[in-house]
Short mmCIF file of C-alpha atoms in Angstrom, two decimals:
data_model
loop_
_atom_site.label_atom_id
_atom_site.label_comp_id
_atom_site.label_asym_id
_atom_site.label_seq_id
_atom_site.Cartn_x
_atom_site.Cartn_y
_atom_site.Cartn_z
CA MET U 1 0.00 0.00 0.00
CA LYS U 2 1.05 3.58 -0.61
CA LEU U 3 0.78 6.04 2.25
CA GLN U 4 -0.23 8.72 -0.27
CA HIS U 5 -3.46 6.77 -0.90
CA TYR U 6 -4.25 6.82 2.82
CA LEU U 7 -3.56 10.42 3.85
CA GLY U 8 -7.07 11.18 5.12
CA GLY U 9 -7.12 10.65 8.89
CA LEU U 10 -3.36 10.23 9.35
CA GLU U 11 -2.41 11.32 12.86
CA GLY U 12 0.58 12.85 14.60
CA LEU U 13 1.35 15.53 12.03
CA GLY U 14 1.37 18.75 14.08
CA PRO U 15 -0.16 22.10 13.12
CA VAL U 16 -1.39 22.87 9.60
CA SER U 17 0.26 25.53 7.45
CA VAL U 18 -1.90 28.63 7.13
CA GLU U 19 0.22 30.06 4.28
CA THR U 20 -2.25 31.61 1.82
CA ARG U 21 0.14 32.30 -1.07
CA VAL U 22 -0.10 29.98 -4.09
CA PHE U 23 3.62 30.18 -4.92
CA VAL U 24 6.12 30.62 -2.10
CA GLU U 25 9.14 30.83 -4.46
CA GLU U 26 9.30 32.49 -7.88
CA TRP U 27 10.60 29.34 -9.57
CA GLU U 28 7.42 27.48 -8.59
CA LYS U 29 5.49 29.58 -11.13
CA ARG U 30 7.71 28.26 -13.92
CA ILE U 31 7.16 24.56 -13.19
CA PHE U 32 3.41 25.17 -12.84
CA GLY U 33 3.41 26.80 -16.28
CA ILE U 34 5.43 23.96 -17.81
CA HIS U 35 3.03 21.34 -16.43
CA THR U 36 -0.05 23.19 -17.63
CA ALA U 37 1.45 23.70 -21.10
CA MET U 38 2.29 19.98 -21.35
CA MET U 39 -1.29 19.07 -20.40
CA ALA U 40 -2.58 21.47 -23.06
CA LEU U 41 -0.26 20.04 -25.74
CA SER U 42 -0.96 16.40 -24.86
CA PRO U 43 -2.04 14.68 -28.11
CA GLN U 44 -5.20 12.93 -26.86
CA LEU U 45 -7.04 16.26 -26.53
CA PRO U 46 -9.48 17.17 -29.34
CA LEU U 47 -7.64 20.43 -30.12
CA PRO U 48 -5.97 21.55 -33.39
CA ALA U 49 -2.33 20.56 -33.92
CA THR U 50 0.53 22.99 -33.26
CA PRO U 51 4.20 23.01 -34.26
CA SER U 52 5.10 21.66 -30.78
CA THR U 53 7.30 18.57 -30.79
CA PHE U 54 5.45 17.19 -27.75
CA ARG U 55 4.08 13.78 -28.78
CA THR U 56 3.26 11.81 -25.61
CA VAL U 57 0.31 11.89 -23.26
CA TRP U 58 0.69 14.02 -20.13
CA THR U 59 -2.27 14.50 -17.80
CA TRP U 60 -2.98 15.04 -14.11
CA ALA U 61 -2.90 11.25 -13.79
CA ASP U 62 0.78 11.17 -14.77
CA LEU U 63 1.64 13.90 -12.28
CA ARG U 64 -0.38 12.21 -9.52
CA LYS U 65 1.09 8.78 -10.29
CA GLY U 66 4.57 10.23 -9.87
CA ALA U 67 3.71 11.78 -6.51
CA GLU U 68 2.05 8.57 -5.34
CA ALA U 69 5.17 6.60 -6.32
CA MET U 70 7.45 8.70 -4.10
CA ASN U 71 9.01 7.49 -0.91
CA PRO U 72 6.42 8.63 1.67
CA PHE U 73 9.06 10.39 3.78
CA ASP U 74 10.09 12.41 0.72
CA TYR U 75 6.44 13.09 -0.03
CA PHE U 76 6.15 14.90 3.30
CA LYS U 77 9.63 16.38 3.13
CA PHE U 78 9.33 18.19 -0.18
CA ARG U 79 6.93 21.01 -0.99
CA TYR U 80 4.20 20.60 -3.57
CA TYR U 81 6.06 22.17 -6.50
CA GLU U 82 9.34 20.47 -5.56
CA LYS U 83 7.50 17.20 -6.21
CA TRP U 84 6.25 18.55 -9.54
CA LEU U 85 9.75 19.59 -10.57
CA GLY U 86 11.08 16.11 -9.82
CA GLY U 87 8.21 14.30 -11.53
CA ILE U 88 8.08 16.43 -14.68
CA SER U 89 11.87 16.37 -15.13
CA ALA U 90 11.88 12.57 -14.79
CA TYR U 91 9.05 12.26 -17.35
CA CYS U 92 10.87 14.48 -19.88
CA ILE U 93 14.02 12.37 -19.49
CA ALA U 94 12.16 9.02 -19.59
CA ASN U 95 10.36 10.04 -22.80
CA GLY U 96 13.53 11.20 -24.53
CA TYR U 97 12.76 14.92 -24.73
CA ILE U 98 15.89 15.80 -22.78
CA THR U 99 18.77 13.86 -21.22
CA GLU U 100 19.81 13.80 -17.60
CA GLU U 101 23.23 15.13 -18.67
CA GLU U 102 21.70 18.11 -20.51
CA LEU U 103 19.55 18.95 -17.52
CA GLU U 104 22.48 18.71 -15.10
CA ALA U 105 24.70 20.83 -17.32
CA ARG U 106 22.04 23.49 -17.87
CA THR U 107 21.22 23.53 -14.14
CA ALA U 108 24.89 24.18 -13.45
CA GLU U 109 24.83 27.08 -15.94
CA TYR U 110 21.83 28.73 -14.30
CA SER U 111 23.26 28.04 -10.84
CA ALA U 112 26.39 29.94 -11.86
CA ASP U 113 24.39 32.72 -13.54
CA PRO U 114 20.77 32.78 -12.31
CA ASP U 115 19.98 35.87 -14.39
CA LYS U 116 21.08 34.40 -17.70
CA PRO U 117 18.05 34.84 -19.97
CA LEU U 118 15.92 31.99 -21.33
CA PRO U 119 16.30 31.15 -25.02
CA GLN U 120 13.75 32.82 -27.28
CA GLY U 121 12.70 29.75 -29.24
CA SER U 122 12.17 29.62 -32.97
CA ALA U 123 9.41 31.40 -34.85
CA GLU U 124 6.31 29.28 -35.39
CA ALA U 125 4.70 28.68 -38.76
CA PRO U 126 1.56 26.85 -37.73
CA ASN U 127 -1.01 25.17 -39.92
CA GLY U 128 -3.44 25.14 -37.01
CA LEU U 129 -2.78 26.93 -33.74
CA THR U 130 0.38 28.33 -32.23
CA ILE U 131 1.60 26.57 -29.10
CA ASP U 132 0.53 29.46 -26.89
CA GLN U 133 -2.91 29.67 -28.55
CA ARG U 134 -3.51 25.99 -27.86
CA VAL U 135 -2.54 26.47 -24.21
CA GLU U 136 -5.06 29.30 -23.87
CA ARG U 137 -7.69 27.25 -25.63
CA TYR U 138 -7.17 24.25 -23.34
CA LEU U 139 -7.58 26.45 -20.27
CA ALA U 140 -10.75 28.04 -21.65
CA GLU U 141 -12.35 24.79 -22.86
CA GLY U 142 -11.10 22.28 -20.31
CA ASP U 143 -11.17 18.52 -20.68
CA SER U 144 -14.43 17.17 -19.31
CA PRO U 145 -14.38 13.51 -18.21
CA LYS U 146 -18.11 13.24 -19.02
CA ARG U 147 -18.65 10.54 -21.66
CA ASP U 148 -21.44 9.96 -24.13
CA VAL U 149 -22.05 6.42 -22.91
CA ASP U 150 -25.28 5.36 -21.24
CA ILE U 151 -24.81 3.09 -18.23
CA PRO U 152 -27.72 3.04 -15.77
CA PRO U 153 -26.57 3.64 -12.18
CA ALA U 154 -26.84 0.65 -9.84
CA PHE U 155 -27.73 2.86 -6.88
CA GLN U 156 -30.09 5.73 -6.17
CA THR U 157 -30.05 8.58 -3.70
CA GLY U 158 -30.57 7.22 -0.19
CA ASP U 159 -29.23 3.72 -0.89
CA ALA U 160 -26.88 2.24 1.71
CA VAL U 161 -23.58 1.22 0.11
CA HIS U 162 -20.32 -0.49 1.00
CA ILE U 163 -17.02 0.82 -0.31
CA ARG U 164 -14.84 -1.85 -1.88
CA ASN U 165 -11.18 -2.35 -1.04
CA VAL U 166 -9.96 -2.58 -4.62
CA PRO U 167 -6.34 -3.55 -5.41
CA SER U 168 -4.84 -0.17 -6.25
CA ILE U 169 -1.26 -0.38 -7.46
CA ALA U 170 0.17 2.75 -9.09
CA HIS U 171 -2.76 5.15 -8.88
CA THR U 172 -6.23 5.42 -7.41
CA ARG U 173 -9.10 7.87 -6.93
CA LEU U 174 -10.43 5.98 -3.89
CA PRO U 175 -9.28 7.60 -0.63
CA GLY U 176 -7.89 4.90 1.70
CA PHE U 177 -9.93 5.92 4.74
CA LEU U 178 -13.16 5.04 2.89
CA ARG U 179 -12.19 1.47 1.99
CA ASN U 180 -14.40 -1.19 3.62
CA ARG U 181 -16.62 1.54 5.09
CA SER U 182 -20.37 2.02 4.79
CA GLY U 183 -22.10 5.14 3.56
CA VAL U 184 -25.28 6.43 1.96
CA VAL U 185 -25.65 7.73 -1.59
CA GLU U 186 -26.14 11.50 -1.35
CA CYS U 187 -26.66 11.93 -5.10
CA VAL U 188 -26.06 10.23 -8.43
CA TYR U 189 -24.32 12.52 -10.92
CA PRO U 190 -26.04 12.58 -14.31
CA GLY U 191 -24.29 10.58 -17.04
CA THR U 192 -21.03 8.66 -17.01
CA TYR U 193 -17.45 9.74 -16.44
CA GLY U 194 -14.11 8.43 -17.61
CA TYR U 195 -10.76 8.99 -15.98
CA LEU U 196 -7.53 10.32 -17.46
CA THR U 197 -5.88 6.92 -17.46
CA ASP U 198 -6.78 3.27 -16.89
CA THR U 199 -5.83 2.42 -13.32
CA GLY U 200 -5.85 -1.35 -13.96
CA THR U 201 -7.05 -3.52 -11.09
CA ASP U 202 -8.01 -0.33 -9.24
CA GLY U 203 -10.78 -0.05 -11.79
CA VAL U 204 -11.26 3.49 -13.12
CA GLY U 205 -10.70 4.78 -16.66
CA ALA U 206 -13.68 3.50 -18.69
CA PRO U 207 -16.94 5.51 -18.51
CA MET U 208 -19.06 4.74 -15.46
CA PRO U 209 -21.50 6.48 -13.12
CA VAL U 210 -20.13 8.54 -10.23
CA TYR U 211 -21.85 8.82 -6.85
CA CYS U 212 -21.53 11.34 -4.08
CA VAL U 213 -21.48 9.17 -0.96
CA ARG U 214 -22.11 10.46 2.57
CA PHE U 215 -20.29 9.07 5.62
CA ALA U 216 -20.71 9.84 9.32
CA ALA U 217 -17.23 10.71 10.59
CA ASP U 218 -17.89 8.56 13.65
CA ASP U 219 -18.39 5.54 11.37
CA LEU U 220 -15.03 6.23 9.72
CA TRP U 221 -13.09 6.82 12.95
CA PRO U 222 -15.24 5.42 15.76
CA GLY U 223 -14.60 7.24 19.03
CA ASN U 224 -11.71 9.16 17.44
CA THR U 225 -13.23 12.09 15.58
CA GLU U 226 -15.33 15.17 16.35
CA PRO U 227 -19.11 15.16 16.88
CA ASN U 228 -21.50 16.32 14.17
CA VAL U 229 -19.12 15.87 11.23
CA THR U 230 -20.28 14.44 7.90
CA LEU U 231 -17.88 13.56 5.12
CA TYR U 232 -18.85 13.44 1.45
CA ALA U 233 -16.75 11.88 -1.32
CA ASP U 234 -17.29 11.57 -5.07
CA LEU U 235 -16.73 7.92 -5.92
CA TYR U 236 -16.58 6.11 -9.26
CA ALA U 237 -19.10 3.26 -9.51
CA THR U 238 -16.40 0.58 -9.51
CA TYR U 239 -15.57 1.52 -5.92
CA VAL U 240 -19.18 1.25 -4.71
CA ALA U 241 -20.91 -2.04 -3.78
CA PRO U 242 -24.28 -2.89 -2.21
CA ALA U 243 -24.43 -2.68 1.58
CA ALA U 244 -23.71 -6.06 3.18
CA MET Y 1 18.48 7.42 6.50
CA THR Y 2 19.40 10.65 8.27
CA ASP Y 3 20.11 12.30 4.90
CA ARG Y 4 16.42 11.91 4.10
CA PHE Y 5 15.53 14.45 6.77
CA GLN Y 6 18.00 17.13 5.72
CA TYR Y 7 17.59 19.73 3.03
CA ALA Y 8 20.46 20.87 0.86
CA ASN Y 9 21.83 24.29 1.81
CA ASP Y 10 21.09 25.59 -1.66
CA ARG Y 11 17.60 24.07 -1.75
CA GLU Y 12 15.78 26.99 -3.37
CA ALA Y 13 18.65 28.17 -5.57
CA TYR Y 14 19.05 24.65 -6.92
CA SER Y 15 15.33 24.25 -7.67
CA ALA Y 16 15.25 27.68 -9.32
CA ALA Y 17 18.20 26.74 -11.55
CA ARG Y 18 16.73 23.34 -12.35
CA ALA Y 19 13.29 24.73 -13.22
CA LYS Y 20 14.91 27.34 -15.47
CA ALA Y 21 17.12 24.66 -17.03
CA LEU Y 22 14.09 22.50 -17.78
CA GLU Y 23 12.14 25.41 -19.26
CA SER Y 24 15.10 26.46 -21.43
CA LEU Y 25 15.60 22.92 -22.76
CA LEU Y 26 11.88 22.51 -23.54
CA ILE Y 27 12.00 25.80 -25.45
CA GLU Y 28 15.09 24.72 -27.42
CA LYS Y 29 13.52 21.33 -28.24
CA GLY Y 30 10.42 23.03 -29.63
CA ILE Y 31 8.01 21.66 -27.02
CA ILE Y 32 7.03 25.10 -25.73
CA THR Y 33 7.96 28.63 -26.79
CA GLY Y 34 9.80 31.33 -24.90
CA THR Y 35 6.44 32.90 -24.00
CA THR Y 36 4.38 29.79 -23.15
CA VAL Y 37 4.90 29.77 -19.38
CA ASP Y 38 4.13 33.49 -19.17
CA THR Y 39 0.99 32.88 -21.26
CA VAL Y 40 -0.22 30.31 -18.71
CA LEU Y 41 0.54 32.60 -15.77
CA LYS Y 42 -1.24 35.54 -17.40
CA VAL Y 43 -4.46 33.52 -17.68
CA PHE Y 44 -4.39 33.06 -13.90
CA GLU Y 45 -3.85 36.79 -13.37
CA THR Y 46 -6.59 37.96 -15.70
CA LYS Y 47 -9.15 35.25 -16.45
CA MET Y 48 -9.18 32.42 -13.89
CA GLY Y 49 -8.97 33.54 -10.29
CA PRO Y 50 -10.70 34.15 -6.97
CA PHE Y 51 -11.90 37.52 -8.31
CA ASN Y 52 -14.53 35.52 -10.25
CA GLY Y 53 -15.66 33.50 -7.26
CA ALA Y 54 -15.95 36.68 -5.20
CA LYS Y 55 -18.27 38.22 -7.81
CA ILE Y 56 -20.39 35.05 -7.91
CA VAL Y 57 -20.73 34.96 -4.12
CA ALA Y 58 -21.56 38.67 -3.94
CA ARG Y 59 -24.31 38.15 -6.50
CA ALA Y 60 -25.64 35.23 -4.44
CA TRP Y 61 -25.72 37.49 -1.36
CA VAL Y 62 -27.82 40.16 -3.03
CA ASP Y 63 -30.05 37.82 -5.06
CA PRO Y 64 -31.49 34.84 -3.12
CA ALA Y 65 -33.07 33.37 -6.28
CA PHE Y 66 -29.65 33.38 -7.97
CA LYS Y 67 -28.15 31.74 -4.88
CA ALA Y 68 -30.75 28.97 -5.07
CA ARG Y 69 -29.92 28.41 -8.75
CA LEU Y 70 -26.20 28.49 -7.97
CA VAL Y 71 -26.61 25.62 -5.52
CA ALA Y 72 -29.04 23.67 -7.74
CA ASP Y 73 -27.08 23.97 -11.02
CA THR Y 74 -23.75 25.73 -10.46
CA PRO Y 75 -22.46 25.92 -14.08
CA ALA Y 76 -25.79 27.19 -15.43
CA ALA Y 77 -26.03 29.89 -12.75
CA ILE Y 78 -22.44 30.99 -13.38
CA ALA Y 79 -23.16 31.16 -17.11
CA GLU Y 80 -25.91 33.71 -16.37
CA LEU Y 81 -23.29 36.23 -15.22
CA LYS Y 82 -22.16 38.14 -18.25
CA ASP Y 83 -19.39 40.14 -16.55
CA LEU Y 84 -17.15 37.10 -16.03
CA PRO Y 85 -14.28 36.22 -18.42
CA GLU Y 86 -14.54 33.37 -20.94
CA GLY Y 87 -13.62 29.90 -19.73
CA MET Y 88 -15.83 29.59 -16.66
CA ALA Y 89 -16.41 25.91 -17.58
CA GLY Y 90 -12.76 25.52 -18.62
CA ALA Y 91 -9.91 23.52 -17.15
CA GLU Y 92 -10.67 22.24 -13.64
CA GLY Y 93 -14.08 23.86 -13.79
CA GLU Y 94 -15.87 21.49 -16.16
CA HIS Y 95 -18.09 20.18 -13.34
CA MET Y 96 -18.32 22.62 -10.43
CA ARG Y 97 -20.73 22.54 -7.51
CA ALA Y 98 -21.35 25.18 -4.86
CA VAL Y 99 -22.47 24.40 -1.31
CA ALA Y 100 -23.88 27.13 0.92
CA ASN Y 101 -23.09 27.76 4.57
CA GLU Y 102 -26.15 28.48 6.69
CA THR Y 103 -27.11 28.61 10.33
CA GLY Y 104 -26.13 25.23 11.76
CA VAL Y 105 -24.08 24.09 8.72
CA HIS Y 106 -20.45 24.86 7.89
CA ASN Y 107 -18.91 23.44 4.70
CA LEU Y 108 -15.22 22.66 4.18
CA ILE Y 109 -13.66 21.60 0.86
CA ILE Y 110 -10.66 19.25 0.84
CA CYS Y 111 -8.82 16.91 -1.54
CA THR Y 112 -7.16 14.11 0.41
CA LEU Y 113 -5.64 12.46 -2.71
CA CYS Y 114 -4.15 15.52 -4.44
CA SER Y 115 -5.20 19.17 -4.78
CA CYS Y 116 -8.39 19.36 -6.92
CA TYR Y 117 -9.56 22.98 -6.97
CA PRO Y 118 -12.10 24.94 -9.09
CA TRP Y 119 -9.66 26.92 -11.26
CA PRO Y 120 -12.05 29.17 -13.23
CA VAL Y 121 -13.70 30.65 -10.13
CA LEU Y 122 -10.89 30.35 -7.57
CA GLY Y 123 -7.66 30.24 -9.57
CA LEU Y 124 -4.86 28.15 -8.13
CA PRO Y 125 -4.94 26.51 -4.70
CA PRO Y 126 -3.18 28.30 -1.84
CA TYR Y 127 -0.26 26.59 -0.16
CA TRP Y 128 -2.30 25.43 2.88
CA TYR Y 129 -4.76 23.51 0.69
CA LYS Y 130 -2.03 21.46 -1.01
CA ASP Y 131 -0.08 20.67 2.14
CA PRO Y 132 -0.39 16.99 3.17
CA THR Y 133 -0.83 17.88 6.85
CA PHE Y 134 -4.03 19.81 6.06
CA ARG Y 135 -5.26 17.10 3.69
CA SER Y 136 -4.71 14.41 6.33
CA ARG Y 137 -6.13 16.21 9.34
CA ALA Y 138 -9.10 18.08 7.87
CA ALA Y 139 -10.91 14.80 7.16
CA ARG Y 140 -10.89 13.50 10.75
CA GLU Y 141 -10.69 16.65 12.89
CA PRO Y 142 -12.00 19.59 10.86
CA ARG Y 143 -12.85 21.75 13.89
CA ALA Y 144 -9.33 21.41 15.29
CA VAL Y 145 -7.93 22.40 11.88
CA LEU Y 146 -10.34 25.34 11.51
CA LYS Y 147 -9.32 26.57 14.97
CA GLU Y 148 -5.73 26.78 13.71
CA PHE Y 149 -7.03 29.05 10.95
CA GLY Y 150 -8.68 31.18 13.67
CA LEU Y 151 -12.22 29.91 13.09
CA ASP Y 152 -14.28 28.46 15.94
CA VAL Y 153 -17.12 26.19 14.79
CA PRO Y 154 -19.27 24.99 17.70
CA GLU Y 155 -20.28 21.34 18.05
CA THR Y 156 -23.90 22.36 17.53
CA THR Y 157 -22.98 23.34 13.95
CA GLU Y 158 -22.68 20.40 11.56
CA VAL Y 159 -19.39 20.37 9.69
CA LYS Y 160 -19.76 19.00 6.17
CA VAL Y 161 -16.42 18.01 4.65
CA TRP Y 162 -16.37 17.53 0.86
CA ASP Y 163 -13.48 15.40 -0.45
CA SER Y 164 -12.88 16.17 -4.15
CA SER Y 165 -12.06 12.69 -5.41
CA ALA Y 166 -13.70 12.51 -8.88
CA GLN Y 167 -14.99 15.05 -11.44
CA ILE Y 168 -16.65 17.62 -9.17
CA ARG Y 169 -14.79 20.74 -8.11
CA TRP Y 170 -16.51 22.13 -5.01
CA PHE Y 171 -16.61 25.62 -3.54
CA VAL Y 172 -18.41 27.24 -0.63
CA ILE Y 173 -20.86 30.15 -0.61
CA PRO Y 174 -20.04 31.72 2.75
CA GLU Y 175 -22.74 33.54 4.70
CA ARG Y 176 -23.11 37.26 4.14
CA PRO Y 177 -21.65 39.04 7.16
CA ALA Y 178 -23.83 41.26 9.33
CA GLY Y 179 -23.39 45.00 8.92
CA THR Y 180 -23.06 44.89 5.12
CA GLU Y 181 -26.65 45.86 4.28
CA GLY Y 182 -25.77 49.11 2.49
CA MET Y 183 -22.87 47.73 0.46
CA SER Y 184 -22.73 47.49 -3.33
CA GLU Y 185 -22.02 44.18 -5.04
CA ALA Y 186 -18.45 45.30 -5.76
CA GLU Y 187 -17.92 46.22 -2.09
CA LEU Y 188 -19.33 42.86 -1.04
CA ALA Y 189 -17.07 40.99 -3.47
CA ALA Y 190 -14.05 42.57 -1.77
CA LEU Y 191 -15.02 40.75 1.46
CA VAL Y 192 -14.90 37.28 -0.14
CA THR Y 193 -11.53 35.50 0.20
CA PRO Y 194 -10.38 32.18 -1.30
CA GLU Y 195 -10.23 30.86 2.27
CA ALA Y 196 -13.92 31.72 2.81
CA MET Y 197 -14.82 30.01 -0.49
CA MET Y 198 -13.04 26.80 0.66
CA GLY Y 199 -14.46 26.96 4.19
CA VAL Y 200 -11.38 27.61 6.36
CA ALA Y 201 -12.63 31.14 7.01
CA VAL Y 202 -15.90 33.04 6.98
CA ALA Y 203 -16.54 36.33 5.22
CA LYS Y 204 -16.17 39.32 7.52
CA ALA Y 205 -17.38 42.90 7.23
CA ALA Y 206 -14.13 44.80 6.69
#
């Protein structure tokens, strides 16, 4: 099991951070922009082609999978965008866009001269969109997981349900603290929803209904939570079974 | 093992150099252009941000019928507002839902698995939202966590915690603070913070 799949309810962590800034270091903005551009240029999206040489799929699922694969001590040790920097660099190396040696050498250059300007890049002669236009279009249009597939939901609002303990390996959308717990369907979202990748034995990817399921906190952590707390989670149908 | 708990002395300088190195290589390889990252960042300064959510909440405060529609069908209600930028159903806002605080009910939005956040109306998540300590603790002991943000929620008030684990991106309509009766919509919008729209704060009359 991966600790990252079981964060909800973990104890002994000390006070929360109340830092309200999004970026706490200037460089964090750059890696956020790189990630978002790669998502926008990812070839599975129904957007016009650009001159970009990016040719492999990059979605939230890839970023999340990387973070979930980390050593759990490192996961807590490194800040959010430090994890992104590690994961995105590793992906670009693994997919042959850059080499480790190039990245090390260029890092050394910018370490020696942090103000050295970025390269300008070559002029684009697009048939469709420019790279930057496609990025803006992705942000404006999004990438809805709603699918045009009709699968009747097995449960209705008010039904008692049991949450399965599916074998999640690399990636999951089922929070660990809900596994083997009982809840009540709060609502059934209209239609069916895919996920960004196929999570294998974990079970999401193909279109399926999604339920909002309600849990009493005292059922999740008996005798070890606060009174009058209700927790709601959006759960793909594959995670939801009839109440025993 | 002890190395695991130490940070390099040049932690930030190294990350800054490495991020710049990665960006420069991706530009040279033709994956992005020299202006792509700035293009992304500009969208979050001008089009997608908490300034939109604040306008939506202020409208809900002055128009109870709009508030009811906002809770019943969030995207349709948002689409009614013509003074918002394009892209209100764009990335990370394709399926948004608003929940309203009321007497006896306080809502808190979390994402225990990652950092799902309604980009079009709230922009990018603040540091506290993404931090694993918040994500772990807010599920089991929300009142203790809210107290650390300076918010006391009595046990007589139900705390509803919404874990964003599939397609829905949640946000909170905080209650309109007392003493704001004469304020314009623009003045009201200035009282609405990202923290209030995620439920770790309430809106306060300035």
